Short mmCIF file of C-alpha atoms and ligand atoms in Angstrom, two decimals:
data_model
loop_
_atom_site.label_atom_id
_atom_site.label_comp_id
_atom_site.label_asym_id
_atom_site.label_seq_id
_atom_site.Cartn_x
_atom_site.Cartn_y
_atom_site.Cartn_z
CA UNK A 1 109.82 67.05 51.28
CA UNK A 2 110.60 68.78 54.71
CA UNK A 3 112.70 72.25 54.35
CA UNK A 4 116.01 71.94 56.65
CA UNK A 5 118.31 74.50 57.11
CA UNK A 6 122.17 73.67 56.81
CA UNK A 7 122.48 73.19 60.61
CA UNK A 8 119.54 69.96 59.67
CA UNK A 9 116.67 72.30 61.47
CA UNK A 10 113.74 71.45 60.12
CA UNK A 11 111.26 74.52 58.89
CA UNK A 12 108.14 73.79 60.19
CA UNK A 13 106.58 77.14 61.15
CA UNK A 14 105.45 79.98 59.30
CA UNK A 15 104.51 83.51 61.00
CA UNK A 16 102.86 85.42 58.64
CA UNK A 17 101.83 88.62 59.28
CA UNK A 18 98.67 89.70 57.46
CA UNK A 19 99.20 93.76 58.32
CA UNK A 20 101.41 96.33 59.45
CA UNK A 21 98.35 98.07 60.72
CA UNK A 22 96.89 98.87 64.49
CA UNK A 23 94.38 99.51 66.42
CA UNK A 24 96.84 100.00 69.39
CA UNK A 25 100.23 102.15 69.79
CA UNK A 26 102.29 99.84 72.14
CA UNK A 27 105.15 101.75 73.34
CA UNK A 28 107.47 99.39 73.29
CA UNK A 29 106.00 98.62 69.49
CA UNK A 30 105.36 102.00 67.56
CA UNK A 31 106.37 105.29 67.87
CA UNK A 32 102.72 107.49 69.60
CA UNK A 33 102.16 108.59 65.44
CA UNK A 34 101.84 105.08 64.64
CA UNK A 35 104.10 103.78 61.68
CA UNK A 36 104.54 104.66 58.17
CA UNK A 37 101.28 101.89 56.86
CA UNK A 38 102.42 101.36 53.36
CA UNK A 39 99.93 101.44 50.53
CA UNK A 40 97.19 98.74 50.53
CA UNK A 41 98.04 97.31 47.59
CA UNK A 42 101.81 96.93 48.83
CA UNK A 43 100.12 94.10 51.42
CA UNK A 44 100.28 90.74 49.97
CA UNK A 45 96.09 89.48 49.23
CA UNK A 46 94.81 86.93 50.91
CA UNK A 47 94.52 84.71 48.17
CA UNK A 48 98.95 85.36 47.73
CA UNK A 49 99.15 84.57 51.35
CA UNK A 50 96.86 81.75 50.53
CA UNK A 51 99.14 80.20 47.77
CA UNK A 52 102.60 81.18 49.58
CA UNK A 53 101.20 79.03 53.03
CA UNK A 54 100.23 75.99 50.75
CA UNK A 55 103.48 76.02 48.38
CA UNK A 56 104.89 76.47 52.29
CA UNK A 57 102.89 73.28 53.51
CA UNK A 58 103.84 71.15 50.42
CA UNK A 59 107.48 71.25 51.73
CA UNK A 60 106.74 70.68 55.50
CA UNK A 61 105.14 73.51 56.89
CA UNK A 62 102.65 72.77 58.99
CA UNK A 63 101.86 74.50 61.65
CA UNK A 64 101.14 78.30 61.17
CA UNK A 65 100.97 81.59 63.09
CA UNK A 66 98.95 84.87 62.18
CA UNK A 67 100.12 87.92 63.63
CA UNK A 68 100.88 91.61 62.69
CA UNK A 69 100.35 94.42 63.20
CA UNK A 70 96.72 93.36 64.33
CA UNK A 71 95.13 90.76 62.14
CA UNK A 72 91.94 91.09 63.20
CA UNK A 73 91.93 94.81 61.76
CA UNK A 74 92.54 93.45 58.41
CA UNK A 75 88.72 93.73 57.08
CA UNK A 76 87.91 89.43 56.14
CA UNK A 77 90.50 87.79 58.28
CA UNK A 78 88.03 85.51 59.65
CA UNK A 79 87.18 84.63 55.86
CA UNK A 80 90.64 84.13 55.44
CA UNK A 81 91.52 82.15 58.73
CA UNK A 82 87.76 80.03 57.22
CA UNK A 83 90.15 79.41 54.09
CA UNK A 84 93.27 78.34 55.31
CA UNK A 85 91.23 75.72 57.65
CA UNK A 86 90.76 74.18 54.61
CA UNK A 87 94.12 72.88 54.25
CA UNK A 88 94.59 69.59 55.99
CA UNK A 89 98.56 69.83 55.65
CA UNK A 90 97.98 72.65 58.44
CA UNK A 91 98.21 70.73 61.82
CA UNK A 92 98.14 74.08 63.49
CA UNK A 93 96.96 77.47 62.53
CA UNK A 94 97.50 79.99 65.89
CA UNK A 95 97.15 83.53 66.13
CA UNK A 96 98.68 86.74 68.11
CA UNK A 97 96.19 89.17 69.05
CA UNK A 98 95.81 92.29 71.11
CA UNK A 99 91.90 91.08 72.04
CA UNK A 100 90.76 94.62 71.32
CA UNK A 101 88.66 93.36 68.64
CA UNK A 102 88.05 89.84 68.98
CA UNK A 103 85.40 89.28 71.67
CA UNK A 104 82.38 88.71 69.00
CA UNK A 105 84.60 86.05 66.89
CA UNK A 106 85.28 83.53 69.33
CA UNK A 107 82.48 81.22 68.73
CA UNK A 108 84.08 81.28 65.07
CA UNK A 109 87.50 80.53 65.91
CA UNK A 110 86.01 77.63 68.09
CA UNK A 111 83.96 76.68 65.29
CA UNK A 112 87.59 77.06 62.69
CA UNK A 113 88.98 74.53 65.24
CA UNK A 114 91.65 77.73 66.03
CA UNK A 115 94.75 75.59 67.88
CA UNK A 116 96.14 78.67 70.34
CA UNK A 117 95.06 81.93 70.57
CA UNK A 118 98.10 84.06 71.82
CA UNK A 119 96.82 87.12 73.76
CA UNK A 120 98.91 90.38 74.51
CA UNK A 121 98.40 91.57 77.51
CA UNK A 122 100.85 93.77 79.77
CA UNK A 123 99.18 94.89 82.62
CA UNK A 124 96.08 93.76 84.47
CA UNK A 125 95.29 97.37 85.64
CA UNK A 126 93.09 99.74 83.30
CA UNK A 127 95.28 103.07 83.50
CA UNK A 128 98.93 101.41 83.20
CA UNK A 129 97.17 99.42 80.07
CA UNK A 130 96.17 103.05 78.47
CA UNK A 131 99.50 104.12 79.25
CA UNK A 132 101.46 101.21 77.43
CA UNK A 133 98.93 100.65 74.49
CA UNK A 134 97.99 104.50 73.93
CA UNK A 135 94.68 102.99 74.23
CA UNK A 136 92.20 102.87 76.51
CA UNK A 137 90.69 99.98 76.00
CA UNK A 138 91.75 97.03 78.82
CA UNK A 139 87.67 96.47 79.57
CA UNK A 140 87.67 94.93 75.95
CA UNK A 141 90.92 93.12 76.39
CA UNK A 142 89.77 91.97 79.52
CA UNK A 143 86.62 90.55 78.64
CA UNK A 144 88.06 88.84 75.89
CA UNK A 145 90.34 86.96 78.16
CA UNK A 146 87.49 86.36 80.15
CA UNK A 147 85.94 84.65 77.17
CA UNK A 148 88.93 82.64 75.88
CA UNK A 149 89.66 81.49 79.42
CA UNK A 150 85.79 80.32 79.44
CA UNK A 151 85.87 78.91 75.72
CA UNK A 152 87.61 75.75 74.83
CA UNK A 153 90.52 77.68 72.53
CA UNK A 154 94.38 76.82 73.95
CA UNK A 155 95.05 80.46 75.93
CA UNK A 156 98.62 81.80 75.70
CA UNK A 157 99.14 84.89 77.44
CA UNK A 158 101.65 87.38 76.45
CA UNK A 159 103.57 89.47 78.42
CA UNK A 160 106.21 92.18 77.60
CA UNK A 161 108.30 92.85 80.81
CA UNK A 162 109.07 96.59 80.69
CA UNK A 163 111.21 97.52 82.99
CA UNK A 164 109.63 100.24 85.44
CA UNK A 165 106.26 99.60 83.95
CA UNK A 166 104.71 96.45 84.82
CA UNK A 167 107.55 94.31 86.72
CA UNK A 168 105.90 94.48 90.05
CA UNK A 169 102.66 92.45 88.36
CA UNK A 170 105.19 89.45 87.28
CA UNK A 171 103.55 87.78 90.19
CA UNK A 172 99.88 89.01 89.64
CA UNK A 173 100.35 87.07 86.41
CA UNK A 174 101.92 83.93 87.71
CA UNK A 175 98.83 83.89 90.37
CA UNK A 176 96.75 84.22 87.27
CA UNK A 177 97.68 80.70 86.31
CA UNK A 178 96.93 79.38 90.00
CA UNK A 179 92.51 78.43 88.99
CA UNK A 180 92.99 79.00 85.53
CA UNK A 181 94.01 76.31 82.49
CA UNK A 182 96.32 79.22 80.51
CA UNK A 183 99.89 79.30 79.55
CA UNK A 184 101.53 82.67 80.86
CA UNK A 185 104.53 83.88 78.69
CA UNK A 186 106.64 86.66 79.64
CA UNK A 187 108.34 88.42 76.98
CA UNK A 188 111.64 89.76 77.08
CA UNK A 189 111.42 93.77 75.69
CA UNK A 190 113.39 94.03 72.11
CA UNK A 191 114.72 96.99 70.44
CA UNK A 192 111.85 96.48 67.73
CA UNK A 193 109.43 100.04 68.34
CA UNK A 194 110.14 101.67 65.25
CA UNK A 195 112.68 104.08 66.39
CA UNK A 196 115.90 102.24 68.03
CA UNK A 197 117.05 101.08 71.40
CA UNK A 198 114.31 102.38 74.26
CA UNK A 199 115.40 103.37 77.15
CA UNK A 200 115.40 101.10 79.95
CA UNK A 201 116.24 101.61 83.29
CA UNK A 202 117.18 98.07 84.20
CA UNK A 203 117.75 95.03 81.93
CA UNK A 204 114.82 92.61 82.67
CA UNK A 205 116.19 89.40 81.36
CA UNK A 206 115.27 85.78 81.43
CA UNK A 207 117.79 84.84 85.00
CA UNK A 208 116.36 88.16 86.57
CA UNK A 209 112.41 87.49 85.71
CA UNK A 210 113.26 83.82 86.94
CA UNK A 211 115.00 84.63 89.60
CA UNK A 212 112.09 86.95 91.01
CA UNK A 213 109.26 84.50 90.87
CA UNK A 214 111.62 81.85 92.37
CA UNK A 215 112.57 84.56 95.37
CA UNK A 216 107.97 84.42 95.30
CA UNK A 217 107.57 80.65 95.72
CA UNK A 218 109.52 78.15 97.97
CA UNK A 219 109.14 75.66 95.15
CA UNK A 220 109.20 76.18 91.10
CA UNK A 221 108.48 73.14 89.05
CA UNK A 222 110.81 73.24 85.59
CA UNK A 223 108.67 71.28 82.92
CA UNK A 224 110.11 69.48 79.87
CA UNK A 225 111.03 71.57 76.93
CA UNK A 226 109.45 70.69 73.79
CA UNK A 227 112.03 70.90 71.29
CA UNK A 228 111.37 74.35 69.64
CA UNK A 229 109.27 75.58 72.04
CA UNK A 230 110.37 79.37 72.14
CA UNK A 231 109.78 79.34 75.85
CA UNK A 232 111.44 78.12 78.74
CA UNK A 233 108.44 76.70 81.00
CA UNK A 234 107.66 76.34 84.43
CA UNK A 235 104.86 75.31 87.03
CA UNK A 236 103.76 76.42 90.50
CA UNK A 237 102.99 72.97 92.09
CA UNK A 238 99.45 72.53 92.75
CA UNK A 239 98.37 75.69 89.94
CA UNK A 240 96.42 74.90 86.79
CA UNK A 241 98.35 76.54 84.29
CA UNK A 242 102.08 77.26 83.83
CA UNK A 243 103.94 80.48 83.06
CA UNK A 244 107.04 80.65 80.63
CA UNK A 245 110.07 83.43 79.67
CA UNK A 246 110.43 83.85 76.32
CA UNK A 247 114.24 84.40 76.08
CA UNK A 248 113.63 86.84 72.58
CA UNK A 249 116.27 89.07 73.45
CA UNK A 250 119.36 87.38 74.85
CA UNK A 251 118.77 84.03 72.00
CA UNK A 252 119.35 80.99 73.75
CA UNK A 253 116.84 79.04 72.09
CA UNK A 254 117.85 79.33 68.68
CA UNK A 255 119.50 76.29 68.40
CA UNK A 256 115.60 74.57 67.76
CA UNK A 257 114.53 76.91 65.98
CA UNK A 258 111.74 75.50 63.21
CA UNK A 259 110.51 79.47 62.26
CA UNK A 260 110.39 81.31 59.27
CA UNK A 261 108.55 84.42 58.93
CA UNK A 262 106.87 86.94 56.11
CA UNK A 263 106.01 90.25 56.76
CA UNK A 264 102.81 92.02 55.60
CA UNK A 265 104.55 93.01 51.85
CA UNK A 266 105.82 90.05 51.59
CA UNK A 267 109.41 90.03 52.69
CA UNK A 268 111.09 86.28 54.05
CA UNK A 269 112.78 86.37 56.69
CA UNK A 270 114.94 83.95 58.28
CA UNK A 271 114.96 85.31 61.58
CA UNK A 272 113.63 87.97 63.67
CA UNK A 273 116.79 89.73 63.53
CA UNK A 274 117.55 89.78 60.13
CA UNK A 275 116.81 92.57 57.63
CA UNK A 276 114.54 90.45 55.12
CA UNK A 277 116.09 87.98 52.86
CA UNK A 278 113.76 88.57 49.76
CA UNK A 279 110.04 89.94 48.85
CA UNK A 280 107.95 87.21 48.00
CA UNK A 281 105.21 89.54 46.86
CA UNK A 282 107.13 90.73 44.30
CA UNK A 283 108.42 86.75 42.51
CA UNK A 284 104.62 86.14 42.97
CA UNK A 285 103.95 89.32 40.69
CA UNK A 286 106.38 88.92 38.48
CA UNK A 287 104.54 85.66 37.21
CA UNK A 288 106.43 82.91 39.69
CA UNK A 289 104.88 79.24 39.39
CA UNK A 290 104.58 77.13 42.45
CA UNK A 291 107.73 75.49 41.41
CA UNK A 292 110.09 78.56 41.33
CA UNK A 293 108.21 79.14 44.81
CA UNK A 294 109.51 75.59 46.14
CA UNK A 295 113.06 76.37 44.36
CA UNK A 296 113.61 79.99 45.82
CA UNK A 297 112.15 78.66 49.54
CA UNK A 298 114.47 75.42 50.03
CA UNK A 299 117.61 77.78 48.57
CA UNK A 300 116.41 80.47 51.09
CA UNK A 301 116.04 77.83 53.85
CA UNK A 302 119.44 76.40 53.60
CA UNK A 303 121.04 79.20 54.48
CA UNK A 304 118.97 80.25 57.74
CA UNK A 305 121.53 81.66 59.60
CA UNK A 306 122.62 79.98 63.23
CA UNK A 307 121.21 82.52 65.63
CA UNK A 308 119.94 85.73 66.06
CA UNK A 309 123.34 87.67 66.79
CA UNK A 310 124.25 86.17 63.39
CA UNK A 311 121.48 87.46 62.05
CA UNK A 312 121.43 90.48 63.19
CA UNK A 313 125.07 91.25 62.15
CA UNK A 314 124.44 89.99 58.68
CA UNK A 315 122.17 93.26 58.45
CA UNK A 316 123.10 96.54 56.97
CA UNK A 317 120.89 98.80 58.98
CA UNK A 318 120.15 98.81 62.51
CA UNK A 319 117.64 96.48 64.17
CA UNK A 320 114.75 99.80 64.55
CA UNK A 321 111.95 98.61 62.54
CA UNK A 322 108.57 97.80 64.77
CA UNK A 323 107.36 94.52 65.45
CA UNK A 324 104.40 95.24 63.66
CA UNK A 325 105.93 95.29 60.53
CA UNK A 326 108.00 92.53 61.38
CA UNK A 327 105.06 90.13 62.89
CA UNK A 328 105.77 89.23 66.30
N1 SAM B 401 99.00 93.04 67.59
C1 SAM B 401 99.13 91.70 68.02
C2 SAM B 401 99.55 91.62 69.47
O1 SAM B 401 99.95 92.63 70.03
O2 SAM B 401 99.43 90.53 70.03
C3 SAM B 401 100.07 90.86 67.17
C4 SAM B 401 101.34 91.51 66.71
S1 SAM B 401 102.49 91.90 68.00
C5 SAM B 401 103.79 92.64 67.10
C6 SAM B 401 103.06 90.28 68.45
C7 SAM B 401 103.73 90.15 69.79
O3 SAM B 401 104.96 90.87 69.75
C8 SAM B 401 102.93 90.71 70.96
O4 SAM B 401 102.83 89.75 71.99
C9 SAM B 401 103.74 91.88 71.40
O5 SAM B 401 103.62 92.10 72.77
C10 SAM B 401 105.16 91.46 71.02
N2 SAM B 401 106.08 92.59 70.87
C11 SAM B 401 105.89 93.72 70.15
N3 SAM B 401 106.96 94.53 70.25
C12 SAM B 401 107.85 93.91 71.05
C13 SAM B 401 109.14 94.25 71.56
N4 SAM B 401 109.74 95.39 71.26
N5 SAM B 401 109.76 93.34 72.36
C14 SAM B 401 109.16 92.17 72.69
N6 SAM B 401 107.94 91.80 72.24
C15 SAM B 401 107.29 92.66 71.45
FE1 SF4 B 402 99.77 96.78 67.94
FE2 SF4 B 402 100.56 94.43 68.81
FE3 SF4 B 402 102.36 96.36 68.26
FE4 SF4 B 402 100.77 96.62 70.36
S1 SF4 B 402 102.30 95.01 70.05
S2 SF4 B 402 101.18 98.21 68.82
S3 SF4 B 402 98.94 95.68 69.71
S4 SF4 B 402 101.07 95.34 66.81
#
């Protein structure tokens, strides 16, 4: 059984974010305050997120991401990440991190055979980092990228391109990739910090982030797109690692898209941009068995809508929530 949407995509990947909580107040995340946490017992357990990723994997799933909020400030995530090893229908289990928190756990992931370890990081300078996170804390971040480079994880790193913040490191980062095996992502900025549109001085989009590095480098190497990838990847000829844009703002990838996602209490979502389809938590609670599970997720499924700006205009409030409740 493999869920498909009614455009034939096939659901492969689940995001599931395992808290709406933070160590970190990205600007371009959370309002300074932080958001409004819900109550504890609002967050699905670990044992529903257990049983919703392996009713998920019976009908195709099988690659999974954890995100947030932070997961790693969710006390027992590394208990939890121990558990869901234990399914073999999981090809993949990844995770999205900001590396505040992680350096003592990397010999576990290793050990958890951890496919990707996603790390957020913005700027490579340490004042500029407390000024976008709220947080002064870049000599952690940075020595857990030290470590991840060093262990034998997959290293994504990712970037949100704020305009008027950190666009004149675009090439610091690309240079990172020159003696170093990682996979640099740069992020388009989205409206999703909690409070509505930010203001931005100048639109950094995928043509103008491209267009820079190109202007950098007399040749850019375009690699083959894996279908679904949600980047658009390239190589400097001769450098170790690669860098990619992530289109998430202007949508042009999601004609392959294989995501679903649910948020911290529980809500599906279809898409990034839509408002939440239904809470999951609260079937499970109300006494659902695996096979109303199956029912209500290939109904969902089918009617994934076609893109983002569909999405997005199928909602009745404005796209303002953060990205932390949401689960980047
Ligand atoms: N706390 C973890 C982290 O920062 O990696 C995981 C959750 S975070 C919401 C997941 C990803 O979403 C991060 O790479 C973050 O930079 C990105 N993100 C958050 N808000 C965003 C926004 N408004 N636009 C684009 N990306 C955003
Ligand atoms: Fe926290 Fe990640 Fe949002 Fe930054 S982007 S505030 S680290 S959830």
């Amino acid at each position: 059984m493999q869920l498909t949407d009614k455009f034939g995509r096939k659901i492969s990947y689940l995001r599931l974010a395992v808290t709406d909580r933070c160590n970190l107040r990205c600007q371009y995340c959370m309002p300074a305050h932080g958001i409004d946490i819900v109550d504890r017992k609002e967050l699905l357990s670990y044992k529903e997120m257990y049983r919703i990723t392996r009713v998920l994997s019976e009908l195709g799933v099988n690659k999974v991401r954890l995100t947030g909020g932070e997961p790693f400030v969710r006390r027992d995530f590394v208990k939890f990440l121990e558990s869901l090893s234990f399914n073999d229908k999981l090809k993949e289990i990844n995770i999205t991190t900001n590396g505040a928190l992680i350096s003592n756990h990397i010999e576990k992931l290793e050990e958890l055979n951890i496919n990707a370890v996603n790390l957020s990081m913005d700027t490579l300078q340490r004042e500029k980092f407390a000024q976008i996170t709220r947080r002064d804390v870049f000599v952690n971040v940075y020595d857990t990228f030290e470590k991840l480079v060093e262990s034998n994880l997959k290293l994504k790193l990712n970037i949100v391109v704020q305009s008027g913040f950190n666009t004149d490191e675009i090439i610091d980062f690309v240079e990172l990739s020159k003696d170093k095996n990682i996979a640099i992502r740069f992020i388009e900025e989205m409206p999703f910090n909690g409070k509505g549109q930010r203001k931005i001085d100048e639109e950094w989009n995928f043509n103008k982030i491209i267009n820079h590095i190109k202007n950098q480098y007399s040749v850019v190497e375009t690699l083959q797109q894996k279908k679904s990838s949600t980047s658009k990847n390239f190589k400097i000829p001769g450098y170790l690692g690669t860098f990619g844009i992530i289109p998430a703002f202007t949508r042009t990838i999601c004609g392959d898209c294989n995501r679903i996602r649910i948020t911290a209490t529980g809500m599906f979502k279809n898409c990034l941009f839509d408002g939440g389809v239904f809470n999951v938590r609260d079937f499970i609670r109300n006494g659902a068995s695996d096979n109303d599970l199956k029912a209500l997720f290939i109904k969902t499924v089918h009617k994934k809508p076609e893109n983002g700006f569909v999405a997005e205009a199928s909602r009745d409030n404005d796209v303002s929530e953060s990205m932390s409740t949401i689960g980047g």
